[in-house]
Short mmCIF file of C-alpha atoms in Angstrom, two decimals:
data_model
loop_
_atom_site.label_atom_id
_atom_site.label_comp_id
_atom_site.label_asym_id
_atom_site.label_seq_id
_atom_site.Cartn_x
_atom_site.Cartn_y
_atom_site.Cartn_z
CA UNK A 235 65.47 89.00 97.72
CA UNK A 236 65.71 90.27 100.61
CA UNK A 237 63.31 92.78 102.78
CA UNK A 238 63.63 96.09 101.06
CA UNK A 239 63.39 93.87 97.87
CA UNK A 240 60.29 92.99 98.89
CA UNK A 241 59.31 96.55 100.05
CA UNK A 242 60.51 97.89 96.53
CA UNK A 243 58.55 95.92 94.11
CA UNK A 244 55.19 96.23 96.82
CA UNK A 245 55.32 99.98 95.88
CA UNK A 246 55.81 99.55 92.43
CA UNK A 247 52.25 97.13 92.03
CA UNK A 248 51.25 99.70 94.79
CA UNK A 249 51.85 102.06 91.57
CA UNK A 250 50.91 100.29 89.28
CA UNK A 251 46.86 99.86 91.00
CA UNK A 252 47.12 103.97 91.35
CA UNK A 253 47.65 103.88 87.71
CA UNK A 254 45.31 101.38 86.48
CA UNK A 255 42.77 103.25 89.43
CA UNK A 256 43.66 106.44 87.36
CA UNK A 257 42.66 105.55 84.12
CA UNK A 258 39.35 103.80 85.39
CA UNK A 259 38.97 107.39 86.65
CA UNK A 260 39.45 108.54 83.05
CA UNK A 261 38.03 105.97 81.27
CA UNK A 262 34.46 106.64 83.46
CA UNK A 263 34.41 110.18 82.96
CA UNK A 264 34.91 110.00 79.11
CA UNK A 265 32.87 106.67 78.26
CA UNK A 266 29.63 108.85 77.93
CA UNK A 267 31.12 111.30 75.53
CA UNK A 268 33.20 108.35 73.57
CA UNK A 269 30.29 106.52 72.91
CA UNK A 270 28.21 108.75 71.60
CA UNK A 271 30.72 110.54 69.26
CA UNK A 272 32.35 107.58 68.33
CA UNK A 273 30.11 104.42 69.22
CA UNK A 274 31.16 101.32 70.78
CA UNK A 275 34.52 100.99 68.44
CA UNK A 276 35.85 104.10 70.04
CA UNK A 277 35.09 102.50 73.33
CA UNK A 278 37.28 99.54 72.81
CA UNK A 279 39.76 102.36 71.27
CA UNK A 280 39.35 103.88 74.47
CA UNK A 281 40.35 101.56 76.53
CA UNK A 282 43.03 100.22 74.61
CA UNK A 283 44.62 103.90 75.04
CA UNK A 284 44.40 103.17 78.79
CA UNK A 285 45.22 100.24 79.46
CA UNK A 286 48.38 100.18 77.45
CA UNK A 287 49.66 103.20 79.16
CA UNK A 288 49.18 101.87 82.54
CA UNK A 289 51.47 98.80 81.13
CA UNK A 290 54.18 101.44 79.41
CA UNK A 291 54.41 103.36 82.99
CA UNK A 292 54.93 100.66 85.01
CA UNK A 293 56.83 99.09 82.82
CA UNK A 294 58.94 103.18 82.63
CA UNK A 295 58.99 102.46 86.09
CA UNK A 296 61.05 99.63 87.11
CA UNK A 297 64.45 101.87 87.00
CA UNK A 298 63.01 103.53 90.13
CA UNK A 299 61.73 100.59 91.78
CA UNK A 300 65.44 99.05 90.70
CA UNK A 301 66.86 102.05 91.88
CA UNK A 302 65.44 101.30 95.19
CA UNK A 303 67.36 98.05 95.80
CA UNK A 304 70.52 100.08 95.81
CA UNK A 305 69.78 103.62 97.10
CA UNK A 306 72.67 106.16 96.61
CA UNK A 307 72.10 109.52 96.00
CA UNK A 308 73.80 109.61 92.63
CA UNK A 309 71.33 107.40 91.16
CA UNK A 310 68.12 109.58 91.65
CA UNK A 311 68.62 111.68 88.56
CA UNK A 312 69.80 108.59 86.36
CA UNK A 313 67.09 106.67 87.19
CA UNK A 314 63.95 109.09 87.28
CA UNK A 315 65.39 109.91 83.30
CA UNK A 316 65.75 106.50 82.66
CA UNK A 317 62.12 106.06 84.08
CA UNK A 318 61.01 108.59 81.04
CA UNK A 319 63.07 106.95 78.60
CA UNK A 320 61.77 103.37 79.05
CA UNK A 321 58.08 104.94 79.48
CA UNK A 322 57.88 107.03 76.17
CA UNK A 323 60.01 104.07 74.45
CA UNK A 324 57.46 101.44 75.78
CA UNK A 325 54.61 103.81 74.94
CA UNK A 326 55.30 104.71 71.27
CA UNK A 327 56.02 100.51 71.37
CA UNK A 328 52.67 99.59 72.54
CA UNK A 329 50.91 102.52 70.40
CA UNK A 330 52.53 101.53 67.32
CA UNK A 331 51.41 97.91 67.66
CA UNK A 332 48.28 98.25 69.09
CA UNK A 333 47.57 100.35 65.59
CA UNK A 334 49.47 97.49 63.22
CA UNK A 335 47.84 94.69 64.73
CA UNK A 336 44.46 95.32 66.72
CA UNK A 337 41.54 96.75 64.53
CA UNK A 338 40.93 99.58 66.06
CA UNK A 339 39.73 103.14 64.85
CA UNK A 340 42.69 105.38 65.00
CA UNK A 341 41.43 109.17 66.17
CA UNK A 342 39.51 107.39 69.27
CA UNK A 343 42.61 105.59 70.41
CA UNK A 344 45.54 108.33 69.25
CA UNK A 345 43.51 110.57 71.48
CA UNK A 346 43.09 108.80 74.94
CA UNK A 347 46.38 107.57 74.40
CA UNK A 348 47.55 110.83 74.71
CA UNK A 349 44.92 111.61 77.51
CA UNK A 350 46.22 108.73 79.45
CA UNK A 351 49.48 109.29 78.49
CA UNK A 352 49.68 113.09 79.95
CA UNK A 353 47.28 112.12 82.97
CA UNK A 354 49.52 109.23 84.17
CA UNK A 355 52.58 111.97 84.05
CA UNK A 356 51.87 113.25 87.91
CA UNK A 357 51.45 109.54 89.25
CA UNK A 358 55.18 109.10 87.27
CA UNK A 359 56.24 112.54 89.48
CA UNK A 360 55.08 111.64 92.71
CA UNK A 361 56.62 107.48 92.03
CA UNK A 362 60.29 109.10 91.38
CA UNK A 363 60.02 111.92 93.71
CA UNK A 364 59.00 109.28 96.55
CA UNK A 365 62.37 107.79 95.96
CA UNK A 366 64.62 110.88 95.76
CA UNK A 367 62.80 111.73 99.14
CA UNK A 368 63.37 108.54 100.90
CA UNK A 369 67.37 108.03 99.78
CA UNK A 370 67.77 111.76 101.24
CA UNK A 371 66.24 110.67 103.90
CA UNK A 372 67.67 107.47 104.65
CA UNK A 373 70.89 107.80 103.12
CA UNK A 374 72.05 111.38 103.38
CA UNK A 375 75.17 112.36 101.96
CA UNK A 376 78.56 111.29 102.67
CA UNK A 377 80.86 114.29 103.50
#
């Protein structure tokens, strides 16, 4: 692999520590209010809700970061939907598993997966717009 190989995959766990920042954020500011509606089982709910989306976005985020590697303007739009494909596929994944196999109560974590889910969305924005701005940058267009 060579430098911008390197360079790539630095910004996506660059990403994926903004994410996992981002839902400490959002795990802080609801903890209070979790635990007292819903005691300490929709705390572990909670987190679960978090932490999996952090995994399903970076996970929805390696056809940007693999996009990257080979930077050509036609790829931008392929990859960023490809990046929401693999990120609501590995979400609904994780969700659905987490719920067959984990006892854990089901309102507490439907509900900050979706929190996580929709408050992770911008990070997800600002990840595939940084790469449509650098291949126009870099690489403008053939005439």
């Amino acid at each position: 692999m060579g430098l911008e190989g390197r360079r790539a995959w630095r910004l996506h766990a660059l990403f994926t520590a903004l994410l996992l920042g981002a839902v400490a954020v959002l795990a802080l500011v609801g903890y209070l209010p979790t635990r007292k509606l819903g005691g300490v089982s929709a705390i572990q709910a909670m987190w679960y809700g978090c932490v999996l989306n952090v995994l399903a976005a970076s996970v929805g985020a390696v056809p940007i970061t693999l996009a990257r590697l080979n930077p050509k303007r036609e790829k931008i739009v392929g990859a960023a939907l490809a990046s929401l494909v693999v990120r609501m596929a590995a979400a609904l994944a994780l969700a659905a598993s987490a719920l067959l196999a984990l006892d854990l109560e089901r309102k507490p974590f439907v509900l900050w997966f979706a929190l996580a889910y929709v408050a992770l969305l911008p990070l997800d924005t600002a990840y595939a717009a940084r790469l449509s701005k650098s291949i126009t940058l870099d690489h403008p267009a053939s005439e």
